[in-house]
Amino acid sequence: PSGKGFERTMFVAPSARAGAPGAGAAWLAFAIVGTLPLFWFGLVGLADAWARPEFSHGPVIPILSFYMFLREMKAVPPPAQPVTDRWPGVGVILFALALAALGNLVRIDHLVFYALIVWVAGLVLVCFGFRRGWVFWPSVLHLVFMLPLPQFLYWKVNTTLQLVSSAIGVKLVALAGVPVYLEGNVIDLGVTMLQVAEACSGLRYLFPIMSFTYVFAVLYRGPLWQKLVLLLFAVPVAVMMNAVRIGIIGILVDRWGVAQAEGFLHVFEGWVVFLSCLAILFAMAKAMQRIVGDRRPLGEALELDFSGLGAQVARIRFLPPSPALVTAALMTAAIGLAWSLVPAREAVPPPREPYALFPQELGGWSGSTQALKPGIVRILAADDHLSVLYSRPDEAAPVDLFLSWYASQTEGAQIHSPEVCLPGAGWEVFRIEPVTVALPGTRTGAVRLNRAVIQKGLERQLVYYWFQARGRQFTGDFAARFANITDSLSHGRTDGGLVRVITPIGDEGVAAADARLERFLAASVDELPHFIPE
């Protein structure tokens, strides 16, 4: 039946099917308002994320999702029989509220983001019933595109895209006959150095293009394989076109100066890339139409039907005030009110010494402090950090010690893993493996850490690093972050830091470099608890 048919069905004796007009809608509004106390922390974090260029498309996502939702409502007319399977939706809502409460307790706004989408899904199941509510999964799932990536995943994806875009872009510059050298994400054009920063990683285009492609695939009336092809090709198309942009910028900078990579031209080139990606995806859809013999114009293949949407919105007035909806609304409001009455818990780490007091003399090792570049300090976003180069007369090479510390690893403040940072600085990282290093004579006796050999050109170095927090060492990002959650719940603490030592691998070989780092750690590891509290 058409949308107009639904409209006729809906407005014939509505009170006989849906109860008194306005009662269910009032309970729905009450449930939505009731979410604010519990989800407010996540909503504020979401607004902050949308202020970043990579996620500035976020406000458009709920609008597109609502359009798809109204469009899907046409396939779900008012039921002729009472709906008896609404209660599973109440269970989904209860799970979402528990997840949101956990996110608030540990102060991780991403958990609250995800809980909000789960809550919306539960509300749909309550309003339409479990079997009929599944029709709306495309519009609910689309809301995921409005959420930022978790911080640790964001940096890994961002760095990977930077490196891929840089490598392809440099090849394009070289094909144009321009002498160019790539070191990490820094493009060396001889007289000019271009850094492929966060804004050029591709994330700025990747997420909006993925969202657009998802909507396109949902609305596209074609075989399932065509929809999947479009979704799968959205990522490589965005990355490739961003690499083309970097290559063009490199060529323009070589010809006419660094101004070609700044200001209006930089933004304009970004819009050209975005629109080019959309044009490529449209061309792919048209080509696949021809493969299956579909001669319709592409506009007709897209189910862009705006008729009857007003009638679907009006159906909300006649939403039945079912026991499941009343229960969901009261439960949401009650938990939200209870949370608003809970006093705010501030994570207060124990006293520590600032890194400025870290000993410069350690068992014969003498250190000199090194200042980090302002850009690195900004990205690091640590509450305290230290970089010291230690040497000893009887050692063949120095040891570079880096320490960072975060008072709270929540709300976006998280340790940056060397696994992500080193490749961005131009180092090729060989296999990273966790090992246990025995340190006789120290208080701990041994340290569990990550060991890696890195290389840049002919230079090789040995790296040891680990995450230290609340008296424990962690070698994995996930383990460290899971411990942040459990320790936040049990002790109200998420403070911690990174310990990283590097030494050159000279002619004496890797074994000698290992022995040198072990000797340095034996002289320094007992100092760490004063600066990274247990």
Short mmCIF file of C-alpha atoms in Angstrom, two decimals:
data_model
loop_
_atom_site.label_atom_id
_atom_site.label_comp_id
_atom_site.label_asym_id
_atom_site.label_seq_id
_atom_site.Cartn_x
_atom_site.Cartn_y
_atom_site.Cartn_z
CA PRO A 1 0.00 0.00 0.00
CA SER A 2 1.04 3.58 -0.59
CA GLY A 3 1.70 6.27 1.98
CA LYS A 4 -1.75 7.74 1.32
CA GLY A 5 -3.26 4.34 2.09
CA PHE A 6 -1.56 4.37 5.46
CA GLU A 7 -2.93 7.82 6.10
CA ARG A 8 -6.48 6.63 5.49
CA THR A 9 -5.95 3.58 7.67
CA MET A 10 -4.51 5.66 10.43
CA PHE A 11 -7.16 8.32 10.70
CA VAL A 12 -10.25 6.13 10.50
CA ALA A 13 -11.45 5.77 14.10
CA PRO A 14 -7.96 6.17 15.57
CA SER A 15 -9.19 6.00 19.15
CA ALA A 16 -10.43 2.47 18.54
CA ARG A 17 -6.90 1.30 17.78
CA ALA A 18 -4.50 3.61 19.51
CA GLY A 19 -6.22 4.84 22.63
CA ALA A 20 -6.79 8.48 23.46
CA PRO A 21 -4.86 10.78 21.13
CA GLY A 22 -1.91 12.33 22.93
CA ALA A 23 -1.52 9.85 25.79
CA GLY A 24 1.16 7.69 24.18
CA ALA A 25 2.89 10.73 22.69
CA ALA A 26 3.04 12.30 26.15
CA TRP A 27 4.68 9.20 27.60
CA LEU A 28 7.12 9.17 24.66
CA ALA A 29 8.05 12.80 25.33
CA PHE A 30 8.40 12.04 29.03
CA ALA A 31 10.81 9.19 28.24
CA ILE A 32 12.92 11.42 25.97
CA VAL A 33 13.16 14.20 28.54
CA GLY A 34 13.93 11.61 31.21
CA THR A 35 17.14 10.66 29.39
CA LEU A 36 18.76 14.06 29.86
CA PRO A 37 20.26 13.62 33.37
CA LEU A 38 21.89 10.29 32.57
CA PHE A 39 22.94 11.03 28.98
CA TRP A 40 23.92 14.68 29.41
CA PHE A 41 27.60 13.87 29.89
CA GLY A 42 27.62 11.98 26.59
CA LEU A 43 25.69 14.70 24.76
CA VAL A 44 28.20 17.34 25.85
CA GLY A 45 31.05 15.12 24.68
CA LEU A 46 29.24 14.55 21.40
CA ALA A 47 28.87 18.31 20.86
CA ASP A 48 32.58 18.76 21.52
CA ALA A 49 33.39 16.04 18.99
CA TRP A 50 31.18 17.67 16.37
CA ALA A 51 33.26 20.85 16.73
CA ARG A 52 36.24 18.95 15.27
CA PRO A 53 36.54 19.00 11.45
CA GLU A 54 36.67 15.19 11.22
CA PHE A 55 33.22 14.89 12.81
CA SER A 56 31.61 18.18 11.79
CA HIS A 57 29.12 16.21 9.69
CA GLY A 58 27.63 14.78 12.90
CA PRO A 59 24.56 17.07 13.22
CA VAL A 60 23.34 15.98 9.77
CA ILE A 61 23.25 12.29 10.71
CA PRO A 62 20.17 12.38 13.01
CA ILE A 63 18.27 14.29 10.31
CA LEU A 64 19.04 11.67 7.68
CA SER A 65 18.23 8.89 10.14
CA PHE A 66 14.87 10.48 10.94
CA TYR A 67 14.07 10.70 7.22
CA MET A 68 14.87 7.02 6.76
CA PHE A 69 12.80 6.22 9.86
CA LEU A 70 9.72 8.01 8.47
CA ARG A 71 10.27 6.32 5.13
CA GLU A 72 10.40 2.92 6.83
CA MET A 73 7.20 3.70 8.74
CA LYS A 74 5.32 3.45 5.47
CA ALA A 75 6.08 -0.27 5.46
CA VAL A 76 4.78 -0.65 9.02
CA PRO A 77 1.12 0.48 9.08
CA PRO A 78 -0.82 0.64 12.35
CA PRO A 79 -1.44 -2.94 13.54
CA ALA A 80 -4.85 -4.52 13.14
CA GLN A 81 -4.29 -6.64 16.28
CA PRO A 82 -2.89 -5.66 19.68
CA VAL A 83 0.92 -5.72 19.78
CA THR A 84 2.09 -8.23 22.39
CA ASP A 85 5.87 -8.23 21.92
CA ARG A 86 6.86 -4.81 23.24
CA TRP A 87 8.58 -6.02 26.44
CA PRO A 88 11.88 -7.10 24.82
CA GLY A 89 12.35 -3.42 23.99
CA VAL A 90 12.10 -2.61 27.70
CA GLY A 91 14.97 -5.03 28.30
CA VAL A 92 17.05 -3.29 25.63
CA ILE A 93 16.34 0.08 27.26
CA LEU A 94 17.35 -1.26 30.67
CA PHE A 95 20.65 -2.47 29.20
CA ALA A 96 21.21 0.94 27.58
CA LEU A 97 20.58 2.73 30.88
CA ALA A 98 23.03 0.42 32.66
CA LEU A 99 25.65 1.07 29.97
CA ALA A 100 25.11 4.83 30.25
CA ALA A 101 25.44 4.67 34.04
CA LEU A 102 28.72 2.77 33.64
CA GLY A 103 29.97 5.38 31.17
CA ASN A 104 29.16 8.13 33.65
CA LEU A 105 30.80 6.30 36.55
CA VAL A 106 34.08 5.77 34.72
CA ARG A 107 33.78 9.13 32.91
CA ILE A 108 34.08 7.64 29.42
CA ASP A 109 31.72 9.61 27.23
CA HIS A 110 32.02 7.13 24.34
CA LEU A 111 30.16 4.51 26.39
CA VAL A 112 27.36 7.02 26.90
CA PHE A 113 27.31 7.73 23.14
CA TYR A 114 26.81 4.08 22.32
CA ALA A 115 24.28 3.64 25.10
CA LEU A 116 22.21 6.44 23.58
CA ILE A 117 21.87 4.56 20.28
CA VAL A 118 20.98 1.33 22.12
CA TRP A 119 18.33 3.28 24.04
CA VAL A 120 16.85 4.61 20.80
CA ALA A 121 16.75 1.06 19.41
CA GLY A 122 14.96 -0.14 22.54
CA LEU A 123 12.43 2.67 22.31
CA VAL A 124 11.63 1.74 18.70
CA LEU A 125 11.06 -1.87 19.75
CA VAL A 126 8.76 -0.72 22.55
CA CYS A 127 6.72 1.53 20.28
CA PHE A 128 6.35 -0.94 17.39
CA GLY A 129 6.90 -4.32 18.98
CA PHE A 130 9.88 -6.62 18.55
CA ARG A 131 8.90 -8.23 15.22
CA ARG A 132 7.71 -5.05 13.53
CA GLY A 133 10.45 -2.88 15.07
CA TRP A 134 13.24 -4.73 13.26
CA VAL A 135 12.18 -2.97 10.05
CA PHE A 136 13.78 0.21 11.40
CA TRP A 137 17.30 -1.18 11.92
CA PRO A 138 18.83 0.74 8.94
CA SER A 139 17.84 4.14 10.32
CA VAL A 140 18.90 3.29 13.88
CA LEU A 141 22.23 1.82 12.76
CA HIS A 142 22.93 4.94 10.70
CA LEU A 143 23.19 6.91 13.96
CA VAL A 144 26.56 5.26 14.53
CA PHE A 145 28.03 7.63 11.94
CA MET A 146 27.38 10.61 14.20
CA LEU A 147 29.69 9.21 16.89
CA PRO A 148 33.44 9.87 17.10
CA LEU A 149 35.82 6.95 17.26
CA PRO A 150 37.23 6.01 20.67
CA GLN A 151 40.42 7.97 21.23
CA PHE A 152 42.84 5.02 21.06
CA LEU A 153 41.18 3.73 17.87
CA TYR A 154 41.04 7.24 16.40
CA TRP A 155 44.81 7.68 16.62
CA LYS A 156 45.50 4.27 15.07
CA VAL A 157 43.13 4.88 12.16
CA ASN A 158 44.34 8.45 11.76
CA THR A 159 48.01 7.46 11.68
CA THR A 160 47.38 4.59 9.26
CA LEU A 161 45.49 6.86 6.86
CA GLN A 162 48.21 9.50 7.11
CA LEU A 163 50.89 7.00 6.15
CA VAL A 164 48.86 5.48 3.30
CA SER A 165 47.86 8.89 1.92
CA SER A 166 51.43 10.16 2.20
CA ALA A 167 52.91 7.14 0.41
CA ILE A 168 50.49 7.32 -2.51
CA GLY A 169 50.70 11.12 -2.68
CA VAL A 170 54.50 11.03 -2.87
CA LYS A 171 54.38 8.52 -5.73
CA LEU A 172 52.12 10.91 -7.64
CA VAL A 173 54.51 13.79 -6.98
CA ALA A 174 57.44 11.68 -8.20
CA LEU A 175 55.53 10.74 -11.37
CA ALA A 176 55.26 14.47 -12.10
CA GLY A 177 59.05 14.69 -12.11
CA VAL A 178 59.38 16.45 -8.77
CA PRO A 179 62.25 15.24 -6.53
CA VAL A 180 60.59 14.11 -3.31
CA TYR A 181 61.39 12.04 -0.23
CA LEU A 182 58.99 10.65 2.35
CA GLU A 183 59.92 10.23 6.00
CA GLY A 184 56.93 8.99 7.99
CA ASN A 185 54.22 11.52 7.26
CA VAL A 186 56.63 14.32 6.34
CA ILE A 187 57.06 15.02 2.61
CA ASP A 188 60.49 16.49 1.80
CA LEU A 189 60.44 18.58 -1.38
CA GLY A 190 63.97 19.85 -0.86
CA VAL A 191 63.37 23.50 -0.02
CA THR A 192 60.01 22.78 1.62
CA MET A 193 58.85 20.22 4.18
CA LEU A 194 55.14 19.32 4.16
CA GLN A 195 53.66 17.50 7.13
CA VAL A 196 50.61 15.33 6.41
CA ALA A 197 48.79 16.35 9.57
CA GLU A 198 45.48 15.20 11.05
CA ALA A 199 43.52 17.44 8.68
CA CYS A 200 45.03 15.60 5.70
CA SER A 201 44.68 12.07 7.02
CA GLY A 202 41.43 11.47 5.14
CA LEU A 203 39.18 11.18 8.19
CA ARG A 204 37.60 14.51 7.31
CA TYR A 205 36.21 12.94 4.15
CA LEU A 206 36.02 9.30 5.19
CA PHE A 207 33.22 9.53 7.75
CA PRO A 208 30.88 11.81 5.76
CA ILE A 209 31.43 9.72 2.62
CA MET A 210 30.76 6.48 4.51
CA SER A 211 27.57 7.98 5.93
CA PHE A 212 26.43 9.22 2.52
CA THR A 213 27.24 5.86 0.92
CA TYR A 214 25.29 4.04 3.62
CA VAL A 215 22.20 6.18 2.97
CA PHE A 216 22.70 5.77 -0.78
CA ALA A 217 22.89 1.96 -0.39
CA VAL A 218 19.73 1.88 1.76
CA LEU A 219 17.73 3.98 -0.70
CA TYR A 220 19.15 2.33 -3.82
CA ARG A 221 16.68 -0.11 -5.40
CA GLY A 222 19.08 -2.68 -6.76
CA PRO A 223 20.60 -6.07 -5.96
CA LEU A 224 22.20 -6.58 -2.56
CA TRP A 225 25.63 -7.12 -4.11
CA GLN A 226 25.55 -3.64 -5.61
CA LYS A 227 24.80 -2.11 -2.22
CA LEU A 228 27.69 -4.04 -0.65
CA VAL A 229 30.11 -3.00 -3.39
CA LEU A 230 29.26 0.67 -2.83
CA LEU A 231 29.76 0.32 0.93
CA LEU A 232 33.06 -1.54 0.56
CA PHE A 233 34.48 0.91 -1.97
CA ALA A 234 33.64 4.04 0.05
CA VAL A 235 36.79 3.73 2.18
CA PRO A 236 39.38 3.08 -0.57
CA VAL A 237 37.85 5.78 -2.79
CA ALA A 238 38.10 8.35 0.03
CA VAL A 239 41.68 7.37 0.88
CA MET A 240 42.78 7.35 -2.78
CA MET A 241 41.24 10.73 -3.56
CA ASN A 242 42.80 12.22 -0.44
CA ALA A 243 46.16 10.87 -1.60
CA VAL A 244 45.56 12.54 -4.98
CA ARG A 245 44.90 15.77 -3.11
CA ILE A 246 48.19 15.45 -1.22
CA GLY A 247 50.01 14.75 -4.48
CA ILE A 248 48.50 17.79 -6.19
CA ILE A 249 49.36 19.99 -3.19
CA GLY A 250 52.97 18.73 -3.35
CA ILE A 251 53.22 19.58 -7.03
CA LEU A 252 51.65 23.02 -6.55
CA VAL A 253 53.95 23.79 -3.62
CA ASP A 254 56.99 22.80 -5.69
CA ARG A 255 55.85 25.07 -8.55
CA TRP A 256 54.37 28.10 -6.74
CA GLY A 257 55.32 27.93 -3.07
CA VAL A 258 53.98 26.80 0.30
CA ALA A 259 50.96 29.15 0.10
CA GLN A 260 49.29 26.51 -2.08
CA ALA A 261 48.96 24.29 1.02
CA GLU A 262 47.41 26.95 3.26
CA GLY A 263 44.28 29.00 3.72
CA PHE A 264 41.42 29.07 1.21
CA LEU A 265 43.17 26.91 -1.38
CA HIS A 266 43.66 24.12 1.15
CA VAL A 267 39.95 24.18 2.10
CA PHE A 268 38.82 24.46 -1.52
CA GLU A 269 40.94 21.47 -2.51
CA GLY A 270 39.26 19.52 0.28
CA TRP A 271 35.79 20.27 -1.11
CA VAL A 272 36.94 19.23 -4.58
CA VAL A 273 38.12 15.90 -3.14
CA PHE A 274 34.83 15.32 -1.30
CA LEU A 275 32.67 16.07 -4.34
CA SER A 276 34.96 13.96 -6.52
CA CYS A 277 34.47 11.00 -4.18
CA LEU A 278 30.71 11.36 -4.47
CA ALA A 279 30.95 11.59 -8.26
CA ILE A 280 33.02 8.39 -8.37
CA LEU A 281 30.52 6.51 -6.21
CA PHE A 282 27.64 7.71 -8.41
CA ALA A 283 29.56 6.58 -11.49
CA MET A 284 30.13 3.17 -9.89
CA ALA A 285 26.41 2.82 -9.19
CA LYS A 286 25.59 3.75 -12.78
CA ALA A 287 28.15 1.27 -14.13
CA MET A 288 26.71 -1.54 -11.99
CA GLN A 289 23.23 -0.68 -13.27
CA ARG A 290 24.44 -1.27 -16.82
CA ILE A 291 26.06 -4.56 -15.83
CA VAL A 292 22.68 -5.97 -14.74
CA GLY A 293 20.84 -4.35 -17.65
CA ASP A 294 19.07 -1.73 -15.56
CA ARG A 295 18.46 1.23 -17.90
CA ARG A 296 16.64 3.43 -15.39
CA PRO A 297 18.06 6.86 -14.66
CA LEU A 298 19.99 6.76 -11.41
CA GLY A 299 17.50 9.16 -9.85
CA GLU A 300 14.72 6.66 -10.41
CA ALA A 301 16.81 3.85 -8.91
CA LEU A 302 17.00 5.84 -5.69
CA GLU A 303 13.84 5.60 -3.62
CA LEU A 304 13.68 9.28 -2.74
CA ASP A 305 10.01 9.40 -1.82
CA PHE A 306 9.03 12.35 0.37
CA SER A 307 5.28 11.88 0.00
CA GLY A 308 3.31 10.95 3.07
CA LEU A 309 6.06 11.79 5.55
CA GLY A 310 3.81 14.28 7.32
CA ALA A 311 1.22 11.58 7.84
CA GLN A 312 3.86 9.34 9.41
CA VAL A 313 4.86 12.12 11.82
CA ALA A 314 1.19 12.57 12.73
CA ARG A 315 0.98 8.89 13.71
CA ILE A 316 3.01 9.71 16.81
CA ARG A 317 -0.08 11.48 18.20
CA PHE A 318 -1.91 8.18 18.27
CA LEU A 319 0.85 6.08 19.78
CA PRO A 320 -0.85 3.77 22.30
CA PRO A 321 0.16 4.30 25.95
CA SER A 322 1.08 0.65 26.33
CA PRO A 323 2.27 -0.73 29.67
CA ALA A 324 5.68 -1.34 28.11
CA LEU A 325 5.99 2.32 27.01
CA VAL A 326 4.85 3.59 30.42
CA THR A 327 7.35 1.27 32.13
CA ALA A 328 10.19 2.36 29.83
CA ALA A 329 9.41 6.03 30.40
CA LEU A 330 9.17 5.71 34.18
CA MET A 331 12.28 3.55 34.35
CA THR A 332 14.30 6.02 32.25
CA ALA A 333 13.13 9.01 34.27
CA ALA A 334 13.68 7.26 37.61
CA ILE A 335 17.23 6.17 36.79
CA GLY A 336 18.00 9.60 35.33
CA LEU A 337 16.65 11.32 38.46
CA ALA A 338 18.56 8.96 40.73
CA TRP A 339 21.76 9.69 38.84
CA SER A 340 21.21 13.44 39.09
CA LEU A 341 21.06 13.09 42.88
CA VAL A 342 24.34 11.17 43.07
CA PRO A 343 27.15 13.54 44.10
CA ALA A 344 29.80 14.00 41.44
CA ARG A 345 32.84 11.83 42.05
CA GLU A 346 36.15 13.51 41.32
CA ALA A 347 39.10 11.24 40.58
CA VAL A 348 41.93 12.45 42.81
CA PRO A 349 45.23 10.64 42.24
CA PRO A 350 47.62 10.31 45.18
CA PRO A 351 50.43 12.85 45.57
CA ARG A 352 53.36 12.53 43.17
CA GLU A 353 56.60 14.28 42.39
CA PRO A 354 56.68 16.33 39.17
CA TYR A 355 58.91 15.01 36.42
CA ALA A 356 61.04 18.15 36.75
CA LEU A 357 62.49 16.52 39.89
CA PHE A 358 63.35 13.23 38.18
CA PRO A 359 67.04 12.50 38.95
CA GLN A 360 69.52 13.56 36.31
CA GLU A 361 72.13 11.26 37.86
CA LEU A 362 71.25 7.55 37.99
CA GLY A 363 73.91 5.00 38.93
CA GLY A 364 76.61 6.66 36.85
CA TRP A 365 74.23 7.78 34.09
CA SER A 366 74.12 11.56 33.51
CA GLY A 367 71.11 13.12 31.83
CA SER A 368 70.29 16.26 29.88
CA THR A 369 66.65 17.33 29.46
CA GLN A 370 65.28 17.71 25.92
CA ALA A 371 62.39 19.99 25.03
CA LEU A 372 59.62 18.60 22.83
CA LYS A 373 58.22 20.56 19.90
CA PRO A 374 55.02 22.50 20.69
CA GLY A 375 53.01 20.45 18.18
CA ILE A 376 54.05 17.20 19.84
CA VAL A 377 53.18 18.57 23.28
CA ARG A 378 49.74 19.58 22.01
CA ILE A 379 48.99 16.16 20.55
CA LEU A 380 50.43 14.42 23.60
CA ALA A 381 48.02 16.33 25.90
CA ALA A 382 49.71 14.90 29.01
CA ASP A 383 49.52 16.53 32.42
CA ASP A 384 53.26 16.04 32.81
CA HIS A 385 56.03 14.75 30.57
CA LEU A 386 59.78 14.40 30.49
CA SER A 387 62.38 13.65 27.83
CA VAL A 388 65.96 13.08 28.99
CA LEU A 389 69.03 11.79 27.14
CA TYR A 390 71.24 9.77 29.51
CA SER A 391 74.84 8.76 28.85
CA ARG A 392 77.63 7.04 30.79
CA PRO A 393 81.37 7.05 30.03
CA ASP A 394 81.59 3.26 29.86
CA GLU A 395 78.55 2.87 27.58
CA ALA A 396 78.87 2.81 23.80
CA ALA A 397 75.66 4.81 23.19
CA PRO A 398 73.17 6.96 25.13
CA VAL A 399 69.68 6.04 26.31
CA ASP A 400 66.70 8.28 25.56
CA LEU A 401 64.11 8.19 28.38
CA PHE A 402 60.59 9.50 27.79
CA LEU A 403 57.91 9.65 30.49
CA SER A 404 54.34 10.91 30.31
CA TRP A 405 51.67 11.09 33.01
CA TYR A 406 47.92 11.67 32.94
CA ALA A 407 45.96 12.51 36.07
CA SER A 408 42.84 11.05 34.47
CA GLN A 409 42.61 8.90 31.36
CA THR A 410 39.00 9.73 30.59
CA GLU A 411 37.06 12.27 28.53
CA GLY A 412 39.53 12.04 25.63
CA ALA A 413 42.78 12.18 27.61
CA GLN A 414 44.61 8.95 26.88
CA ILE A 415 48.17 7.73 26.50
CA HIS A 416 49.56 7.71 22.97
CA SER A 417 51.18 4.38 22.18
CA PRO A 418 54.62 4.38 20.52
CA GLU A 419 53.18 1.74 18.21
CA VAL A 420 51.21 4.60 16.64
CA CYS A 421 53.63 7.49 17.06
CA LEU A 422 56.87 5.93 15.82
CA PRO A 423 55.64 5.16 12.26
CA GLY A 424 54.32 8.70 12.01
CA ALA A 425 57.84 9.97 12.74
CA GLY A 426 59.26 7.94 9.87
CA TRP A 427 60.44 4.85 11.75
CA GLU A 428 59.82 1.41 10.33
CA VAL A 429 58.72 -0.74 13.24
CA PHE A 430 59.61 -4.40 13.17
CA ARG A 431 57.65 -6.90 15.22
CA ILE A 432 56.62 -5.60 18.63
CA GLU A 433 56.64 -8.39 21.20
CA PRO A 434 55.95 -8.40 24.94
CA VAL A 435 58.88 -9.69 26.99
CA THR A 436 59.78 -9.91 30.67
CA VAL A 437 63.09 -8.26 31.54
CA ALA A 438 64.74 -9.40 34.76
CA LEU A 439 66.15 -6.54 36.84
CA PRO A 440 68.10 -8.06 39.74
CA GLY A 441 68.56 -5.79 42.73
CA THR A 442 65.46 -3.69 42.02
CA ARG A 443 62.31 -3.53 44.11
CA THR A 444 60.17 -5.10 41.36
CA GLY A 445 62.74 -7.68 40.27
CA ALA A 446 61.42 -7.65 36.69
CA VAL A 447 59.38 -5.56 34.27
CA ARG A 448 56.88 -6.74 31.66
CA LEU A 449 57.33 -4.52 28.59
CA ASN A 450 57.16 -4.25 24.81
CA ARG A 451 60.36 -4.68 22.82
CA ALA A 452 60.82 -3.53 19.22
CA VAL A 453 63.59 -2.82 16.75
CA ILE A 454 62.96 0.28 14.63
CA GLN A 455 64.80 1.58 11.59
CA LYS A 456 64.95 4.80 9.58
CA GLY A 457 67.27 4.61 6.62
CA LEU A 458 70.50 3.03 7.87
CA GLU A 459 69.84 3.97 11.50
CA ARG A 460 68.51 1.26 13.83
CA GLN A 461 67.35 1.63 17.41
CA LEU A 462 66.01 -0.64 20.15
CA VAL A 463 62.83 0.41 21.97
CA TYR A 464 61.40 -0.74 25.30
CA TYR A 465 58.09 0.67 26.47
CA TRP A 466 55.16 -0.10 28.73
CA PHE A 467 52.11 1.55 30.24
CA GLN A 468 52.42 2.02 33.99
CA ALA A 469 49.38 2.74 36.12
CA ARG A 470 48.54 2.32 39.79
CA GLY A 471 51.43 -0.02 40.51
CA ARG A 472 51.04 -2.28 37.46
CA GLN A 473 52.67 -2.59 34.06
CA PHE A 474 50.69 -3.18 30.87
CA THR A 475 51.97 -4.02 27.40
CA GLY A 476 48.66 -3.74 25.52
CA ASP A 477 46.39 -0.75 24.88
CA PHE A 478 43.22 -2.74 25.50
CA ALA A 479 44.46 -4.24 28.77
CA ALA A 480 45.48 -0.81 30.04
CA ARG A 481 42.14 0.74 29.13
CA PHE A 482 40.14 -2.12 30.62
CA ALA A 483 42.12 -1.66 33.84
CA ASN A 484 41.19 2.04 33.75
CA ILE A 485 37.52 1.05 33.76
CA THR A 486 37.80 -1.49 36.58
CA ASP A 487 40.07 0.72 38.71
CA SER A 488 37.77 3.69 38.19
CA LEU A 489 34.87 1.66 39.55
CA SER A 490 36.82 0.14 42.45
CA HIS A 491 39.21 2.94 43.43
CA GLY A 492 38.04 6.02 41.53
CA ARG A 493 41.42 6.32 39.76
CA THR A 494 42.49 6.30 36.11
CA ASP A 495 45.86 8.03 36.46
CA GLY A 496 48.88 6.51 34.75
CA GLY A 497 51.66 7.08 32.30
CA LEU A 498 54.00 5.77 29.65
CA VAL A 499 57.61 4.69 30.15
CA ARG A 500 59.73 4.46 27.00
CA VAL A 501 63.48 4.00 26.57
CA ILE A 502 65.39 3.97 23.27
CA THR A 503 69.03 3.33 22.44
CA PRO A 504 70.88 3.13 19.12
CA ILE A 505 71.94 -0.27 17.77
CA GLY A 506 75.53 0.21 16.77
CA ASP A 507 78.14 -2.11 15.35
CA GLU A 508 78.05 -4.11 18.60
CA GLY A 509 74.62 -5.51 17.68
CA VAL A 510 71.16 -5.94 19.17
CA ALA A 511 72.28 -8.02 22.16
CA ALA A 512 74.55 -5.22 23.36
CA ALA A 513 71.72 -2.70 23.01
CA ASP A 514 69.44 -5.00 25.05
CA ALA A 515 72.07 -5.23 27.79
CA ARG A 516 72.47 -1.44 27.81
CA LEU A 517 68.74 -0.80 28.27
CA GLU A 518 68.57 -3.44 30.99
CA ARG A 519 71.41 -1.74 32.88
CA PHE A 520 69.68 1.62 32.56
CA LEU A 521 66.33 0.25 33.77
CA ALA A 522 68.05 -1.41 36.74
CA ALA A 523 69.37 2.02 37.72
CA SER A 524 66.13 3.94 37.15
CA VAL A 525 63.05 1.76 37.58
CA ASP A 526 62.87 2.14 41.38
CA GLU A 527 62.48 5.91 40.91
CA LEU A 528 59.25 5.58 38.92
CA PRO A 529 56.75 5.12 41.81
CA HIS A 530 57.61 8.61 43.07
CA PHE A 531 56.42 10.08 39.75
CA ILE A 532 53.80 7.51 38.61
CA PRO A 533 51.98 6.69 41.87
CA GLU A 534 51.11 3.12 42.80
#
